[in-house]
XYZ file of C-alpha atoms in Angstrom:
377
model
C 6.843 -4.525 -45.214
C 10.031 -5.315 -46.982
C 11.453 -5.081 -50.574
C 10.380 -2.640 -53.163
C 8.137 -2.381 -56.062
C 8.851 -1.021 -59.585
C 6.670 0.037 -62.435
C 5.458 -2.725 -64.495
C 6.031 -5.383 -61.688
C 3.353 -8.190 -61.412
C 2.117 -8.705 -57.921
C 0.056 -11.538 -56.362
C -2.311 -10.807 -53.568
C -3.816 -13.547 -51.333
C -6.067 -13.406 -48.257
C -4.563 -15.169 -45.065
C -7.184 -18.016 -44.928
C -6.899 -18.548 -41.220
C -7.132 -15.076 -40.472
C -10.144 -14.603 -42.682
C -11.896 -17.455 -41.112
C -11.394 -16.112 -37.632
C -12.690 -12.803 -38.856
C -15.836 -14.150 -40.346
C -16.587 -15.977 -37.113
C -16.482 -12.901 -35.140
C -18.375 -10.797 -37.764
C -21.163 -13.360 -37.842
C -21.065 -13.705 -34.198
C -21.390 -9.772 -33.991
C -24.822 -10.099 -36.044
C -26.140 -12.749 -33.685
C -25.102 -10.664 -30.695
C -26.910 -7.687 -32.148
C -30.073 -9.778 -32.695
C -29.878 -11.347 -29.188
C -29.575 -7.996 -27.678
C -32.630 -6.672 -29.639
C -34.677 -9.932 -28.551
C -33.708 -9.844 -24.944
C -33.184 -6.099 -24.115
C -35.630 -4.413 -26.751
C -35.828 -2.933 -30.027
C -34.303 0.482 -28.573
C -30.767 -1.368 -29.037
C -28.998 0.400 -31.773
C -25.183 -0.293 -32.667
C -22.986 2.716 -31.628
C -19.548 1.231 -32.580
C -18.130 -2.146 -33.544
C -14.821 -3.851 -33.715
C -14.422 -7.065 -35.399
C -10.910 -8.610 -34.804
C -9.665 -12.125 -35.698
C -9.270 -12.801 -31.862
C -12.384 -11.023 -30.299
C -15.268 -8.749 -31.062
C -16.436 -5.545 -29.331
C -19.827 -4.132 -29.828
C -21.085 -0.692 -28.346
C -24.893 -0.247 -28.122
C -27.370 2.175 -26.656
C -28.991 1.128 -23.409
C -29.415 2.972 -20.108
C -28.101 0.565 -17.582
C -25.537 -2.196 -16.889
C -26.840 -5.613 -17.950
C -27.487 -8.162 -15.033
C -25.808 -11.506 -15.048
C -28.961 -13.224 -15.940
C -29.326 -10.798 -19.075
C -25.765 -11.673 -20.075
C -26.282 -15.316 -19.768
C -29.653 -15.182 -21.781
C -27.753 -13.054 -24.553
C -24.974 -15.747 -24.631
C -27.319 -18.531 -24.726
C -29.392 -17.043 -27.561
C -26.323 -16.742 -29.664
C -25.350 -20.205 -28.936
C -28.662 -21.389 -29.841
C -28.502 -19.816 -33.166
C -25.006 -21.516 -33.616
C -26.302 -25.000 -32.473
C -29.390 -24.540 -34.899
C -26.991 -24.485 -37.818
C -28.925 -21.866 -39.492
C -27.848 -21.126 -43.214
C -26.742 -17.459 -43.773
C -28.533 -15.983 -46.731
C -27.190 -13.161 -48.905
C -29.283 -10.877 -50.891
C -28.514 -7.712 -52.954
C -31.820 -5.622 -53.093
C -32.874 -2.148 -53.839
C -32.568 0.123 -50.835
C -36.433 0.554 -50.384
C -37.102 -3.208 -51.079
C -34.333 -4.181 -48.329
C -35.798 -1.855 -45.860
C -39.065 -3.753 -46.059
C -37.359 -6.821 -44.887
C -37.030 -5.481 -41.566
C -33.223 -5.409 -41.828
C -31.294 -3.628 -38.921
C -29.299 -0.855 -40.374
C -27.250 1.966 -39.244
C -29.342 4.606 -40.700
C -26.579 7.338 -39.797
C -24.701 5.717 -42.860
C -25.123 6.542 -46.356
C -26.305 3.769 -48.643
C -26.429 3.398 -52.261
C -29.174 2.272 -54.590
C -28.723 -1.214 -53.703
C -27.787 -2.848 -50.485
C -26.560 -6.223 -49.335
C -28.730 -7.914 -46.699
C -27.305 -10.743 -44.648
C -30.224 -13.014 -42.842
C -29.513 -15.585 -40.370
C -32.996 -17.092 -40.068
C -34.983 -15.637 -37.348
C -31.957 -14.558 -35.440
C -30.608 -11.632 -37.512
C -31.280 -9.654 -40.350
C -29.003 -6.758 -41.284
C -27.598 -4.568 -43.903
C -23.798 -5.490 -44.308
C -21.183 -5.496 -46.836
C -18.811 -7.645 -44.879
C -17.628 -11.364 -44.940
C -19.678 -14.029 -43.252
C -19.982 -17.654 -42.511
C -22.247 -19.596 -44.707
C -23.923 -21.482 -41.748
C -24.058 -20.510 -38.376
C -22.634 -23.665 -37.132
C -19.139 -22.603 -38.571
C -18.956 -20.122 -35.512
C -18.786 -23.062 -33.266
C -18.971 -21.282 -30.000
C -19.755 -17.701 -28.463
C -18.794 -16.367 -25.039
C -19.128 -13.039 -23.516
C -15.872 -11.984 -21.652
C -16.698 -8.579 -20.661
C -19.704 -5.970 -20.265
C -18.683 -2.365 -19.539
C -19.866 1.188 -20.526
C -17.936 3.248 -23.179
C -19.927 6.382 -21.988
C -23.170 7.656 -20.670
C -26.308 5.914 -22.287
C -24.202 3.205 -23.830
C -23.001 -0.084 -22.967
C -19.956 -2.248 -24.536
C -19.902 -6.073 -24.633
C -16.840 -8.092 -25.570
C -16.890 -11.601 -26.688
C -14.888 -14.284 -28.358
C -15.939 -16.910 -30.925
C -14.652 -20.180 -32.329
C -10.885 -20.895 -32.094
C -10.587 -17.508 -30.002
C -12.889 -18.828 -27.330
C -10.644 -22.050 -26.901
C -7.625 -19.884 -26.564
C -9.301 -17.564 -24.074
C -10.477 -20.505 -21.803
C -6.958 -21.983 -22.055
C -5.335 -18.787 -20.892
C -8.039 -18.089 -18.140
C -7.660 -21.777 -16.677
C -3.880 -21.494 -17.001
C -3.946 -18.105 -14.936
C -6.212 -19.563 -12.275
C -3.904 -22.558 -11.977
C -0.862 -20.335 -11.105
C -3.128 -18.586 -8.780
C -4.252 -21.691 -7.079
C -0.525 -22.887 -6.520
C 0.472 -19.520 -5.184
C -2.428 -19.752 -2.880
C -1.491 -23.100 -1.597
C 2.082 -22.253 -1.289
C 1.198 -19.240 0.877
C -1.122 -21.498 3.080
C 1.735 -23.752 3.565
C 4.082 -20.928 4.835
C 1.215 -20.031 7.204
C 0.944 -23.722 8.217
C -2.745 -23.273 7.157
C -4.539 -26.341 6.094
C -6.764 -25.319 2.921
C -8.508 -27.776 0.651
C -6.415 -28.679 -2.313
C -9.441 -29.388 -4.466
C -11.938 -26.767 -5.339
C -15.637 -26.591 -5.968
C -14.270 -26.894 -9.364
C -10.728 -28.125 -10.080
C -8.761 -26.435 -12.638
C -9.547 -27.690 -16.104
C -6.632 -29.004 -17.857
C -6.044 -28.300 -21.667
C -7.114 -31.673 -22.798
C -10.439 -31.395 -20.588
C -11.090 -28.113 -22.112
C -10.563 -29.350 -25.798
C -12.806 -32.573 -24.925
C -15.540 -30.207 -23.615
C -15.482 -28.131 -26.721
C -15.461 -31.240 -29.005
C -18.376 -32.927 -27.397
C -20.595 -30.078 -26.392
C -20.080 -27.816 -29.376
C -22.235 -24.486 -28.868
C -23.222 -25.655 -25.454
C -19.463 -25.843 -24.179
C -19.320 -22.217 -23.668
C -22.018 -22.466 -20.914
C -20.088 -25.321 -19.403
C -16.768 -23.669 -19.212
C -17.870 -20.530 -18.019
C -19.736 -22.273 -15.087
C -16.520 -24.103 -14.192
C -14.493 -20.963 -14.562
C -16.850 -18.984 -11.984
C -16.967 -21.858 -9.607
C -13.241 -22.025 -9.664
C -12.872 -18.234 -9.110
C -15.524 -18.214 -6.231
C -13.326 -21.064 -4.640
C -10.127 -19.290 -5.053
C -11.858 -16.107 -3.642
C -12.827 -18.197 -0.625
C -9.148 -19.474 -0.064
C -7.921 -15.828 -0.447
C -10.331 -14.829 2.103
C -9.406 -17.796 4.564
C -5.693 -16.885 3.922
C -6.219 -13.147 4.665
C -7.764 -14.119 8.046
C -5.147 -16.448 8.978
C -2.507 -13.591 8.139
C -4.431 -11.039 10.480
C -4.529 -13.767 13.216
C -0.793 -14.576 12.841
C 0.171 -10.750 12.772
C -2.155 -10.329 15.827
C -0.553 -12.999 17.744
C 3.092 -11.814 16.444
C 2.036 -8.371 17.819
C 0.859 -9.702 21.126
C 4.447 -11.487 21.395
C 6.023 -8.415 20.356
C 4.546 -6.425 23.100
C 5.915 -8.956 25.689
C 9.446 -7.798 24.829
C 9.052 -4.317 26.705
C 10.778 -5.820 29.900
C 13.722 -7.362 27.806
C 14.224 -3.971 26.071
C 13.898 -2.119 29.162
C 16.494 -4.101 30.699
C 19.060 -3.224 27.920
C 18.382 0.685 27.823
C 21.250 3.001 28.224
C 21.086 6.322 29.771
C 22.288 9.308 27.679
C 22.034 12.900 29.243
C 19.337 11.890 31.544
C 17.271 10.112 28.804
C 16.467 6.429 28.743
C 17.579 5.332 25.150
C 16.101 1.778 24.106
C 17.247 0.355 20.796
C 16.449 -2.953 18.984
C 16.848 -4.339 15.413
C 14.041 -6.599 14.168
C 13.736 -9.022 11.249
C 11.433 -8.399 8.251
C 8.609 -10.576 9.669
C 7.799 -7.512 12.040
C 5.742 -4.923 10.812
C 6.125 -1.226 11.460
C 2.603 -0.773 12.965
C 3.512 -3.358 15.268
C 6.663 -1.703 16.369
C 4.860 1.614 17.020
C 2.481 -0.272 19.528
C 5.449 -1.577 21.185
C 7.139 1.984 21.196
C 4.034 3.363 22.664
C 4.254 0.995 25.535
C 7.713 1.653 26.159
C 7.217 5.389 26.059
C 4.731 5.216 28.939
C 7.103 5.886 31.626
C 7.349 8.943 33.830
C 10.860 9.700 32.787
C 12.476 10.858 29.406
C 12.422 7.941 26.688
C 13.802 7.569 23.412
C 12.914 4.382 21.341
C 15.284 3.796 18.416
C 13.849 0.736 16.304
C 15.113 -0.770 12.874
C 13.838 -3.403 10.578
C 16.601 -5.380 8.531
C 14.921 -7.008 5.719
C 18.290 -8.168 4.300
C 18.084 -5.857 1.249
C 16.663 -2.875 2.983
C 16.321 -0.934 6.186
C 13.543 0.548 8.080
C 14.106 3.168 10.752
C 11.439 4.197 13.513
C 12.224 6.778 16.178
C 10.078 7.578 18.931
C 10.070 9.702 21.996
C 7.751 10.723 25.053
C 6.839 14.089 26.333
C 9.413 14.181 28.940
C 12.160 13.429 26.108
C 10.665 16.309 23.930
C 11.216 18.662 27.162
C 14.792 17.869 26.895
C 14.872 18.971 23.200
C 14.727 15.596 21.378
C 13.357 15.872 17.982
C 12.960 12.511 16.269
C 12.421 14.131 12.857
C 15.862 15.707 13.226
C 17.570 12.384 14.539
C 16.030 10.648 11.481
C 17.184 13.109 8.840
C 20.677 13.128 10.328
C 20.830 9.207 10.278
C 18.773 7.944 7.248
C 21.459 8.740 4.757
C 23.752 6.184 6.535
C 21.508 3.446 5.314
C 21.052 5.099 1.970
C 17.808 6.623 2.202
C 15.630 9.217 3.809
C 12.796 9.808 5.899
C 10.916 12.221 8.300
C 8.086 12.984 10.735
C 7.329 14.669 13.824
C 9.370 15.532 17.029
C 7.839 12.562 18.897
C 7.934 10.100 15.959
C 9.806 9.814 12.628
C 9.931 7.015 9.984
C 12.192 6.337 7.048
C 14.399 3.785 5.292
C 17.244 2.919 2.961
C 18.717 0.235 0.867
C 21.773 -0.534 2.887
C 20.535 -2.910 5.874
C 24.156 -3.506 6.725
C 24.492 0.042 8.024
C 21.631 -0.260 10.579
C 23.842 -0.446 13.612
C 25.846 2.614 12.458
C 22.766 4.687 11.927
C 21.337 3.868 15.401
C 24.799 4.555 17.055
C 24.814 7.881 15.389
C 21.265 8.582 16.538
C 22.417 7.832 20.135
C 25.637 10.234 19.736
C 23.370 12.975 18.650
C 21.338 12.867 21.944
C 23.091 15.257 24.233
């Protein structure tokens, strides 16, 4: 990484002990996972690919369909059972044919020499392997499946964490959900919506997570996963509640907006025999609501042009609409918008009876609307 080497230099190599420890946790965890898959899903399970990292493992295997939650829970429980049983990990170097007689799982598409190394973890796993492993399954501490997916047809993929990586995973997951919960409560507050501050499962604090891991050991993965799932469900319910409140508020606001039609009609100006109605709204108003109001204003037996704008402070939205009588007088909203959207530093377009656009300079909205009126001749 830095410096240089010269002929006859003496160098000292050493293994990073923390990284090696985490690698052995995930490597031995992968063997237990493979054994659990074969135990629960069947002996058709064959390893297709594997990645062992110091912070997670990924295992691809042959299986025709996605795994159910019950199957995933069973596989995870089987691995944690092996960890809880504190099984010694036996290593033997045997002649190839003798090694095959042990029933060890092997990747037979690989080439093996005259002798092979067999790693056995009690009745939970026996495999050919030349890699680093724990001496006892208890050293793995904990195992949790974090994701199940498909890398391709006929195969499935499981990602999981062991030991210290599992602790880090749950610390990060609960920290993210705590942010989400705070965001939802803030959003509910702006809607003046009362939602329960406490969930079915409160956000676990770091010290609570560490306490569960210390006291429950291998069973902690199940406890933490259940707490996480309950919290996710609770937050999803809050999100749905807020979504319904938003829709209700927008519906109410749209209803109030439609009630402005007489006020806007009273301020209309006549230009070349056309009733021109204009209004600037704040960012709380949605374009779809303005379109409904525009449709209501257009419903007159005389030429009508509607010029609406939304001022969000940092940006502008322009919405121009015309009824069929205005179109008969050669009004073209698309043309009006193309001529005026540049004033607010943007662009837009549409059809003769309705066009929409916007720009970055909300301060120029009055000038854009006045330009549109001037173009009506």
